[in-house]
Amino acid sequence: MQHAAVQQEANGNEIRPMAWQRFETGRVSKMKTSILLIGLKERTNVIKEVLCAEGYTVLDSTWEDLYREQEFQLTTCSMVIRVMEENHDLKIGEELHWLLEQKEGSVPIIVITSPIPPEQVVAWLDQGVNDVIVEPIQWKVMMARIRSLLRVFANAVQMDEEVIVVHDLKVNLRSRRVSRAGEYLMLTPKEYELLEFLARHVNEACTRSMILREVWGYDFAMDTNVVDVYIKHLRVKVDKGRDIKLIQTVRGVGYMLHTDS
């Protein structure tokens, strides 16, 4: 792993110190997703700085402390990253088995390691690790892999629980309960139906006529501002007082439930 103050990209161009570099990924992640980073601090410090700079909440622990506390944070984090010590013992079967048992398949595990034989990478993947990153780390690639795994596992959870998650907003399709950042929102039946429609079309521009047809059942053009009125009500309940506004106006089109994550 490179611990130099300045990293080099593959094309040889110098980039800023990793402690405060934000990658040009097309967006900066605003998620408060928790990632559990396991390893010795001299091996994890730079990785932690990169993850924090990208907007993730990072919980760090050594393997010994994690094992000692048993259920420490595994049930609350969204991902586990195990940074192996240099010149480590390739046989980490017991450790891996314990991690897989604790997470119960609902949290992805990434192993970051110094160069190892390809057959060892295959063995870890076959045992249940979701990805193996071999040093030297390509930082943009690492972040892309993290985002990809988080999306895959988030979608699996949504399908199992029938919950649509948009940033920190959760829409439970079975109970019709809505929460944001853990706080339940009191919505009227029509407000819920409008929000569910927008959530099912996240990051898609929804026209007023489309909303009127799908939410109110009007299959013909109407001169009404009912959509605008209900959007105003939803904004008060969903976005008021929060740094990140999820309900966006698409000028000349309609509205969108938007997230960068």
Short mmCIF file of C-alpha atoms in Angstrom, two decimals:
data_model
loop_
_atom_site.label_atom_id
_atom_site.label_comp_id
_atom_site.label_asym_id
_atom_site.label_seq_id
_atom_site.Cartn_x
_atom_site.Cartn_y
_atom_site.Cartn_z
CA MET A 1 0.00 0.00 0.00
CA GLN A 2 1.36 3.46 -0.85
CA HIS A 3 1.64 5.76 2.13
CA ALA A 4 3.38 8.64 0.37
CA ALA A 5 1.94 12.10 0.91
CA VAL A 6 1.14 12.35 -2.77
CA GLN A 7 -0.22 9.50 -4.86
CA GLN A 8 0.35 8.98 -8.58
CA GLU A 9 -2.43 8.15 -11.01
CA ALA A 10 -1.88 5.49 -13.66
CA ASN A 11 -1.21 8.14 -16.30
CA GLY A 12 1.59 9.65 -14.20
CA ASN A 13 -0.21 12.88 -13.32
CA GLU A 14 0.31 14.05 -9.77
CA ILE A 15 -2.80 14.42 -7.62
CA ARG A 16 -3.36 16.04 -4.24
CA PRO A 17 -2.59 14.41 -0.87
CA MET A 18 -4.99 11.57 -0.17
CA ALA A 19 -6.06 13.07 3.18
CA TRP A 20 -8.15 15.66 1.36
CA GLN A 21 -8.37 14.52 -2.21
CA ARG A 22 -11.91 14.10 -3.60
CA PHE A 23 -12.00 11.93 -6.67
CA GLU A 24 -13.60 12.99 -9.92
CA THR A 25 -16.20 10.24 -9.87
CA GLY A 26 -18.92 12.43 -11.36
CA ARG A 27 -20.26 13.11 -7.89
CA VAL A 28 -19.17 13.24 -4.28
CA SER A 29 -21.02 10.68 -2.18
CA LYS A 30 -23.24 12.28 0.44
CA MET A 31 -24.27 8.98 2.01
CA LYS A 32 -23.79 8.45 5.70
CA THR A 33 -23.26 4.76 5.07
CA SER A 34 -21.21 3.08 7.81
CA ILE A 35 -18.20 1.01 6.79
CA LEU A 36 -16.34 -1.16 9.31
CA LEU A 37 -12.60 -1.04 8.59
CA ILE A 38 -10.61 -3.86 10.23
CA GLY A 39 -6.83 -3.83 10.48
CA LEU A 40 -3.78 -2.25 12.05
CA LYS A 41 -3.92 1.55 12.03
CA GLU A 42 -0.71 1.89 10.03
CA ARG A 43 -2.46 -0.14 7.32
CA THR A 44 -5.89 1.48 7.51
CA ASN A 45 -5.24 5.20 8.14
CA VAL A 46 -4.99 6.27 4.49
CA ILE A 47 -7.96 4.14 3.46
CA LYS A 48 -10.01 5.66 6.27
CA GLU A 49 -9.12 9.18 5.11
CA VAL A 50 -10.20 8.35 1.56
CA LEU A 51 -13.53 6.85 2.69
CA CYS A 52 -14.28 9.79 5.01
CA ALA A 53 -13.45 12.26 2.22
CA GLU A 54 -16.01 10.49 0.05
CA GLY A 55 -18.72 10.98 2.69
CA TYR A 56 -18.79 7.57 4.39
CA THR A 57 -18.88 7.05 8.14
CA VAL A 58 -15.94 4.80 9.05
CA LEU A 59 -15.77 2.60 12.15
CA ASP A 60 -12.29 1.19 12.62
CA SER A 61 -11.07 -1.70 14.74
CA THR A 62 -8.23 -4.16 14.96
CA TRP A 63 -9.09 -7.81 14.40
CA GLU A 64 -8.29 -8.62 18.02
CA ASP A 65 -10.63 -5.92 19.41
CA LEU A 66 -13.40 -6.92 17.02
CA TYR A 67 -13.22 -10.58 17.97
CA ARG A 68 -13.04 -9.74 21.67
CA GLU A 69 -16.26 -7.73 21.54
CA GLN A 70 -17.98 -10.36 19.34
CA GLU A 71 -21.05 -8.56 17.93
CA PHE A 72 -19.23 -5.21 17.74
CA GLN A 73 -20.85 -3.06 15.00
CA LEU A 74 -21.35 -5.89 12.50
CA THR A 75 -25.13 -5.63 12.69
CA THR A 76 -25.15 -1.87 12.09
CA CYS A 77 -22.58 -1.37 9.33
CA SER A 78 -23.26 -1.55 5.60
CA MET A 79 -19.90 -3.01 4.59
CA VAL A 80 -16.84 -4.68 6.14
CA ILE A 81 -13.35 -4.01 4.75
CA ARG A 82 -10.60 -6.25 6.12
CA VAL A 83 -7.10 -4.84 5.50
CA MET A 84 -4.65 -7.68 5.84
CA GLU A 85 -1.29 -7.19 7.54
CA GLU A 86 1.78 -7.31 5.31
CA ASN A 87 3.31 -10.78 5.08
CA HIS A 88 0.15 -12.19 6.62
CA ASP A 89 -0.71 -15.84 6.94
CA LEU A 90 -2.74 -16.70 3.87
CA LYS A 91 -4.87 -19.14 5.84
CA ILE A 92 -7.48 -16.88 7.44
CA GLY A 93 -10.22 -19.49 7.36
CA GLU A 94 -11.30 -19.16 11.00
CA GLU A 95 -11.37 -15.37 10.88
CA LEU A 96 -13.29 -15.36 7.60
CA HIS A 97 -15.73 -17.98 8.84
CA TRP A 98 -16.45 -15.89 11.94
CA LEU A 99 -17.03 -12.71 9.88
CA LEU A 100 -19.35 -14.48 7.47
CA GLU A 101 -21.27 -16.03 10.36
CA GLN A 102 -21.66 -12.69 12.14
CA LYS A 103 -22.84 -10.75 9.10
CA GLU A 104 -25.35 -13.45 8.04
CA GLY A 105 -24.86 -12.68 4.35
CA SER A 106 -26.45 -9.24 4.51
CA VAL A 107 -23.24 -7.17 4.48
CA PRO A 108 -20.56 -7.29 1.77
CA ILE A 109 -16.96 -8.07 2.76
CA ILE A 110 -13.93 -6.70 0.91
CA VAL A 111 -10.39 -7.90 1.64
CA ILE A 112 -7.48 -5.59 0.85
CA THR A 113 -4.14 -7.38 0.70
CA SER A 114 -0.55 -7.08 -0.40
CA PRO A 115 0.24 -9.11 -3.56
CA ILE A 116 -0.83 -12.75 -3.23
CA PRO A 117 -1.09 -15.68 -5.65
CA PRO A 118 -4.21 -15.64 -7.89
CA GLU A 119 -5.34 -18.98 -6.46
CA GLN A 120 -5.55 -17.40 -3.01
CA VAL A 121 -7.83 -14.67 -4.37
CA VAL A 122 -10.02 -17.38 -5.85
CA ALA A 123 -10.05 -19.29 -2.55
CA TRP A 124 -11.19 -16.24 -0.56
CA LEU A 125 -13.92 -15.44 -3.08
CA ASP A 126 -15.11 -19.05 -2.99
CA GLN A 127 -15.24 -18.90 0.81
CA GLY A 128 -17.62 -15.94 0.72
CA VAL A 129 -15.58 -12.76 0.40
CA ASN A 130 -17.36 -10.43 -2.05
CA ASP A 131 -14.27 -8.74 -3.47
CA VAL A 132 -10.48 -8.84 -3.10
CA ILE A 133 -8.38 -5.74 -3.81
CA VAL A 134 -4.67 -6.39 -4.33
CA GLU A 135 -2.23 -3.58 -3.64
CA PRO A 136 -1.14 -1.14 -4.94
CA ILE A 137 -4.62 0.31 -4.66
CA GLN A 138 -6.13 2.21 -7.56
CA TRP A 139 -8.26 4.58 -5.49
CA LYS A 140 -10.91 5.40 -8.07
CA VAL A 141 -11.35 1.72 -8.84
CA MET A 142 -11.63 0.90 -5.14
CA MET A 143 -14.36 3.50 -4.64
CA ALA A 144 -16.25 2.26 -7.71
CA ARG A 145 -16.15 -1.31 -6.38
CA ILE A 146 -17.41 -0.14 -2.99
CA ARG A 147 -20.32 1.77 -4.56
CA SER A 148 -21.19 -1.19 -6.76
CA LEU A 149 -21.32 -3.67 -3.86
CA LEU A 150 -23.35 -1.28 -1.72
CA ARG A 151 -25.89 -0.90 -4.54
CA VAL A 152 -26.16 -4.66 -5.08
CA PHE A 153 -26.70 -5.41 -1.38
CA ALA A 154 -29.07 -2.46 -0.90
CA ASN A 155 -31.20 -3.69 -3.80
CA ALA A 156 -31.25 -7.21 -2.33
CA VAL A 157 -32.46 -5.86 1.02
CA GLN A 158 -35.14 -3.79 -0.71
CA MET A 159 -36.44 -6.82 -2.61
CA ASP A 160 -36.53 -8.93 0.55
CA GLU A 161 -38.23 -6.36 2.78
CA GLU A 162 -40.13 -4.46 0.07
CA VAL A 163 -38.55 -1.23 1.22
CA ILE A 164 -37.42 1.47 -1.17
CA VAL A 165 -34.37 3.32 0.15
CA VAL A 166 -33.43 6.72 -1.25
CA HIS A 167 -30.45 8.19 0.61
CA ASP A 168 -31.70 8.15 4.23
CA LEU A 169 -35.39 7.99 3.23
CA LYS A 170 -37.12 4.60 3.60
CA VAL A 171 -40.52 3.81 2.09
CA ASN A 172 -41.99 0.52 3.31
CA LEU A 173 -44.35 -0.74 0.63
CA ARG A 174 -46.07 -3.24 2.92
CA SER A 175 -46.73 -1.12 5.99
CA ARG A 176 -46.85 2.19 4.06
CA ARG A 177 -44.60 3.63 6.74
CA VAL A 178 -42.05 6.26 5.78
CA SER A 179 -38.99 7.35 7.71
CA ARG A 180 -36.06 9.64 7.12
CA ALA A 181 -32.82 9.25 9.09
CA GLY A 182 -34.75 6.98 11.46
CA GLU A 183 -37.53 9.51 12.10
CA TYR A 184 -41.01 8.37 11.07
CA LEU A 185 -42.95 10.81 8.90
CA MET A 186 -46.70 11.25 9.30
CA LEU A 187 -48.16 11.33 5.78
CA THR A 188 -51.73 11.43 4.54
CA PRO A 189 -52.75 8.55 2.25
CA LYS A 190 -52.37 10.69 -0.87
CA GLU A 191 -49.04 12.13 0.27
CA TYR A 192 -47.78 8.59 0.74
CA GLU A 193 -48.99 7.51 -2.71
CA LEU A 194 -47.26 10.49 -4.31
CA LEU A 195 -44.01 9.82 -2.46
CA GLU A 196 -44.13 6.11 -3.30
CA PHE A 197 -44.59 6.95 -6.98
CA LEU A 198 -41.58 9.30 -6.92
CA ALA A 199 -39.53 6.71 -5.01
CA ARG A 200 -40.32 4.03 -7.59
CA HIS A 201 -38.99 6.44 -10.23
CA VAL A 202 -36.01 7.78 -8.29
CA ASN A 203 -33.75 10.07 -10.33
CA GLU A 204 -36.37 10.15 -13.10
CA ALA A 205 -38.16 13.35 -14.13
CA CYS A 206 -41.90 12.80 -13.59
CA THR A 207 -44.27 15.11 -15.44
CA ARG A 208 -47.34 16.54 -13.74
CA SER A 209 -49.60 14.72 -16.19
CA MET A 210 -47.85 11.43 -15.40
CA ILE A 211 -48.29 12.01 -11.67
CA LEU A 212 -51.96 12.96 -12.12
CA ARG A 213 -52.58 9.79 -14.13
CA GLU A 214 -50.72 7.37 -11.85
CA VAL A 215 -51.49 8.85 -8.41
CA TRP A 216 -54.88 10.52 -8.90
CA GLY A 217 -56.19 8.33 -11.73
CA TYR A 218 -56.81 11.20 -14.15
CA ASP A 219 -56.22 9.98 -17.68
CA PHE A 220 -56.83 13.31 -19.32
CA ALA A 221 -55.20 16.74 -19.11
CA MET A 222 -56.50 18.92 -16.29
CA ASP A 223 -55.94 22.53 -15.38
CA THR A 224 -55.12 21.94 -11.71
CA ASN A 225 -52.31 22.68 -9.31
CA VAL A 226 -53.06 19.71 -7.05
CA VAL A 227 -49.67 18.13 -7.79
CA ASP A 228 -47.82 21.32 -6.85
CA VAL A 229 -49.82 21.61 -3.62
CA TYR A 230 -49.04 18.07 -2.54
CA ILE A 231 -45.38 18.42 -3.50
CA LYS A 232 -45.25 21.48 -1.23
CA HIS A 233 -46.74 19.43 1.61
CA LEU A 234 -44.24 16.61 1.04
CA ARG A 235 -41.29 19.00 1.02
CA VAL A 236 -42.25 20.27 4.44
CA LYS A 237 -42.39 16.73 5.84
CA VAL A 238 -39.51 15.15 3.92
CA ASP A 239 -36.96 17.93 3.32
CA LYS A 240 -37.57 20.83 5.71
CA GLY A 241 -34.62 21.42 8.02
CA ARG A 242 -32.39 18.88 6.26
CA ASP A 243 -29.14 19.63 4.45
CA ILE A 244 -29.92 17.33 1.53
CA LYS A 245 -33.17 18.05 -0.31
CA LEU A 246 -34.51 14.93 -2.02
CA ILE A 247 -37.55 16.40 -3.79
CA GLN A 248 -36.35 18.44 -6.75
CA THR A 249 -38.18 20.57 -9.31
CA VAL A 250 -37.34 19.76 -12.93
CA ARG A 251 -37.95 23.07 -14.63
CA GLY A 252 -40.50 22.87 -17.41
CA VAL A 253 -41.18 19.17 -16.73
CA GLY A 254 -42.31 18.32 -13.21
CA TYR A 255 -40.63 16.77 -10.19
CA MET A 256 -38.02 14.20 -9.23
CA LEU A 257 -36.93 12.34 -6.11
CA HIS A 258 -33.20 12.77 -6.53
CA THR A 259 -30.16 11.35 -4.79
CA ASP A 260 -26.46 11.42 -5.63
CA SER A 261 -25.83 8.12 -3.87
#
